[in-house]
Tab-separated table of C-alpha atoms in Angstrom:
chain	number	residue	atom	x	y	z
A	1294	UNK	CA	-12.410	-16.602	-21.567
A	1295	UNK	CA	-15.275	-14.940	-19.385
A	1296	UNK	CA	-16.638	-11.714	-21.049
A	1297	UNK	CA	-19.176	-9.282	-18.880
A	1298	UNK	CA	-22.518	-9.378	-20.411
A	1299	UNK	CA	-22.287	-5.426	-19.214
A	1300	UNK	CA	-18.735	-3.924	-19.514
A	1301	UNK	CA	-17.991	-1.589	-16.829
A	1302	UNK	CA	-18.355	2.178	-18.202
A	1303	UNK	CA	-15.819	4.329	-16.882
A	1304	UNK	CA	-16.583	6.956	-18.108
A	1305	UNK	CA	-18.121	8.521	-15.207
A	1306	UNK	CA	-16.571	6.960	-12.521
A	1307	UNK	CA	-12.112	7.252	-13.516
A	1308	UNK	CA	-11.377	5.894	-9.707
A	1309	UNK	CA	-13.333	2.366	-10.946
A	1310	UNK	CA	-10.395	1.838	-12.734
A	1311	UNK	CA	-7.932	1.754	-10.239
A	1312	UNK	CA	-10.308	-0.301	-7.955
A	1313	UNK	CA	-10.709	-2.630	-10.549
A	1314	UNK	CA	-6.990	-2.748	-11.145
A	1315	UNK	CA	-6.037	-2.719	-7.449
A	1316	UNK	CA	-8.363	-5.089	-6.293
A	1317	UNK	CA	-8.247	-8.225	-8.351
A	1318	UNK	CA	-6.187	-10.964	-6.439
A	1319	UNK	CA	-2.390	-10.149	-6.054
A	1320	UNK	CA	-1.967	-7.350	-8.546
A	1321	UNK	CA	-1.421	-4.524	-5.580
A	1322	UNK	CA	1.466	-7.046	-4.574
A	1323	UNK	CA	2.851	-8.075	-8.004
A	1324	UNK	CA	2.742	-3.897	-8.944
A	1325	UNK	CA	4.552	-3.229	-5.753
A	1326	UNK	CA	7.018	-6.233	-6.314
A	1327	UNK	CA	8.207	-5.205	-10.043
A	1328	UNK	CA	8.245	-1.153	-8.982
A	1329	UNK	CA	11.848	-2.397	-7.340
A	1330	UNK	CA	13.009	-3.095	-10.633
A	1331	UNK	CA	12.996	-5.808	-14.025
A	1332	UNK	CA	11.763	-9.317	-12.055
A	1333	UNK	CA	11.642	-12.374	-13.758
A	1334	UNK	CA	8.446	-14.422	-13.092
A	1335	UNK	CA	10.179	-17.015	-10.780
A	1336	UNK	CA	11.559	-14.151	-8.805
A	1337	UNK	CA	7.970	-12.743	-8.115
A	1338	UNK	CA	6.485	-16.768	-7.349
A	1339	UNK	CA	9.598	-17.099	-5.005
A	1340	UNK	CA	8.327	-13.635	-3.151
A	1341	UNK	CA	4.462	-14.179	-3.607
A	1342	UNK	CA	5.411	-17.932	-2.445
A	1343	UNK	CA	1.366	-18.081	-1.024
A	1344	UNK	CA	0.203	-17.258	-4.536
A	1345	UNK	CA	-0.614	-20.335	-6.396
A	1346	UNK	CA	1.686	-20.405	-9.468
A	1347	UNK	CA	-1.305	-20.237	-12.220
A	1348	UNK	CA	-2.577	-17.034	-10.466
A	1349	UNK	CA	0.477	-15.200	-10.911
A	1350	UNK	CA	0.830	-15.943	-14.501
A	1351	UNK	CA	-2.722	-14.925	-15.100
A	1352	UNK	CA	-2.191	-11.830	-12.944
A	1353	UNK	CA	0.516	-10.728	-15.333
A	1354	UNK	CA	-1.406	-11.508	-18.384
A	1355	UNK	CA	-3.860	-9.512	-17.345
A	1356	UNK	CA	-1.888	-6.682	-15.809
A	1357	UNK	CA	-0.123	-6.783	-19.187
A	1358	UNK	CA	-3.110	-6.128	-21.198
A	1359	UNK	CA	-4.291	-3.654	-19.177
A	1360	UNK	CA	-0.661	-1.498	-19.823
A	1361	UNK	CA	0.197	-1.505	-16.212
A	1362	UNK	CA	2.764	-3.752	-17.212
A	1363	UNK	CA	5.143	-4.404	-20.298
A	1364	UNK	CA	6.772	-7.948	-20.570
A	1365	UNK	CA	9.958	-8.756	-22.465
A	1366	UNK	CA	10.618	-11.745	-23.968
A	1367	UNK	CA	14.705	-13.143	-24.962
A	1368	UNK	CA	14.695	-15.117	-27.603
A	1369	UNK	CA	16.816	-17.788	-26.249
A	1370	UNK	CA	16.689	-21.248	-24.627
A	1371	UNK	CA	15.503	-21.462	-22.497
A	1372	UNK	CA	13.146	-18.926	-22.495
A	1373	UNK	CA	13.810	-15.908	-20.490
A	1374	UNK	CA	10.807	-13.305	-19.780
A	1375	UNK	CA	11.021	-10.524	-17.493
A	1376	UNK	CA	8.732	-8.020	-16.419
A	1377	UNK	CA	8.801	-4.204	-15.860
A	1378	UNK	CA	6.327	-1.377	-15.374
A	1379	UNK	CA	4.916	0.906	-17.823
A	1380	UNK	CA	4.304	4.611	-16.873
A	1381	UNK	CA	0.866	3.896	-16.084
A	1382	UNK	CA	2.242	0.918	-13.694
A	1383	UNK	CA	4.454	3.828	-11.677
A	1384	UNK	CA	1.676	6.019	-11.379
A	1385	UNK	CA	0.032	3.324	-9.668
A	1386	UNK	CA	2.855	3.109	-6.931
A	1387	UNK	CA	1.823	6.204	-5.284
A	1388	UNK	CA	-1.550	4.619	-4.507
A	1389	UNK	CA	-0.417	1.537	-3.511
A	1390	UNK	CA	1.543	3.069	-0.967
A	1391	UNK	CA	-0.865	5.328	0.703
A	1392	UNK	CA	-3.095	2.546	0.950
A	1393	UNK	CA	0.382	0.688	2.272
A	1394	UNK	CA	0.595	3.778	5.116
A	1395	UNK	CA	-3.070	3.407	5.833
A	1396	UNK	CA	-3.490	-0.184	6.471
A	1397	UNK	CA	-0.202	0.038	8.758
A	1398	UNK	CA	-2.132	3.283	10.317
A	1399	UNK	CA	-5.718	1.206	10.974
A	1400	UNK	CA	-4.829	-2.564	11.449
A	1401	UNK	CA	-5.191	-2.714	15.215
A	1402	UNK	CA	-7.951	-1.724	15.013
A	1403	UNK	CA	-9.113	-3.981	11.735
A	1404	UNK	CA	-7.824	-6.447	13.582
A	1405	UNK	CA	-9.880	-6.393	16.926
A	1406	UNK	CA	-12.987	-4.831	14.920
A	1407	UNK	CA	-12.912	-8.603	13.049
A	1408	UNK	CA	-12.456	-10.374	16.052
A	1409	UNK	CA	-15.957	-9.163	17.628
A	1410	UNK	CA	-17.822	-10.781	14.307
């Protein structure tokens, strides 16, 4: 596992964290996904079907250690894990869907901005 020669401080900068959170690949999407309720992982690969499989899984992991989410494992065979959201995974909702209303707000004009590069 990759470690940062220089670990991010935030201790000056609190909205880092949510960037950092936010922006890594499909975690906006996986947050927004389990904030409906307990999903299994196959449920979220089946509606993140563009996500590569080993992504998502990683995704979680990492989501997982950060707190956003909390993961529950059955022990029975086979396995059965599901996923849900900890309080600091609903506080993120909010966020994600005011950037939601935004993008929906700006993406004509995203759109034909990108076309003229």
């Amino acid at each position: 596992m990759y470690v940062k020669k220089n670990p991010m401080d935030y201790a000056d900068c609190p909205v880092r964290i949510a960037i950092d959170i936010l922006s890594s690949s499909w975690n906006a999407w996986l947050i927004s996904e389990i904030s409906k309720g307990v999903v299994r992982p196959c449920d979220l690969q089946r509606s993140i079907s563009i996500a590569p499989k080993r992504v998502l899984t990683k995704q979680l992991g990492e989501l997982e250690k950060m707190g956003i989410l909390e993961k529950k494992v059955y022990p029975i065979l086979p396995l059965k894990v599901e996923y849900s959201l900890t309080e600091a995974g609903k506080g993120l909702i909010s966020i994600i869907d005011q950037m939601w209303q935004w993008g929906d707000h700006y993406k004509e004009d995203y759109i034909n901005n990108t076309k003229l590069m």
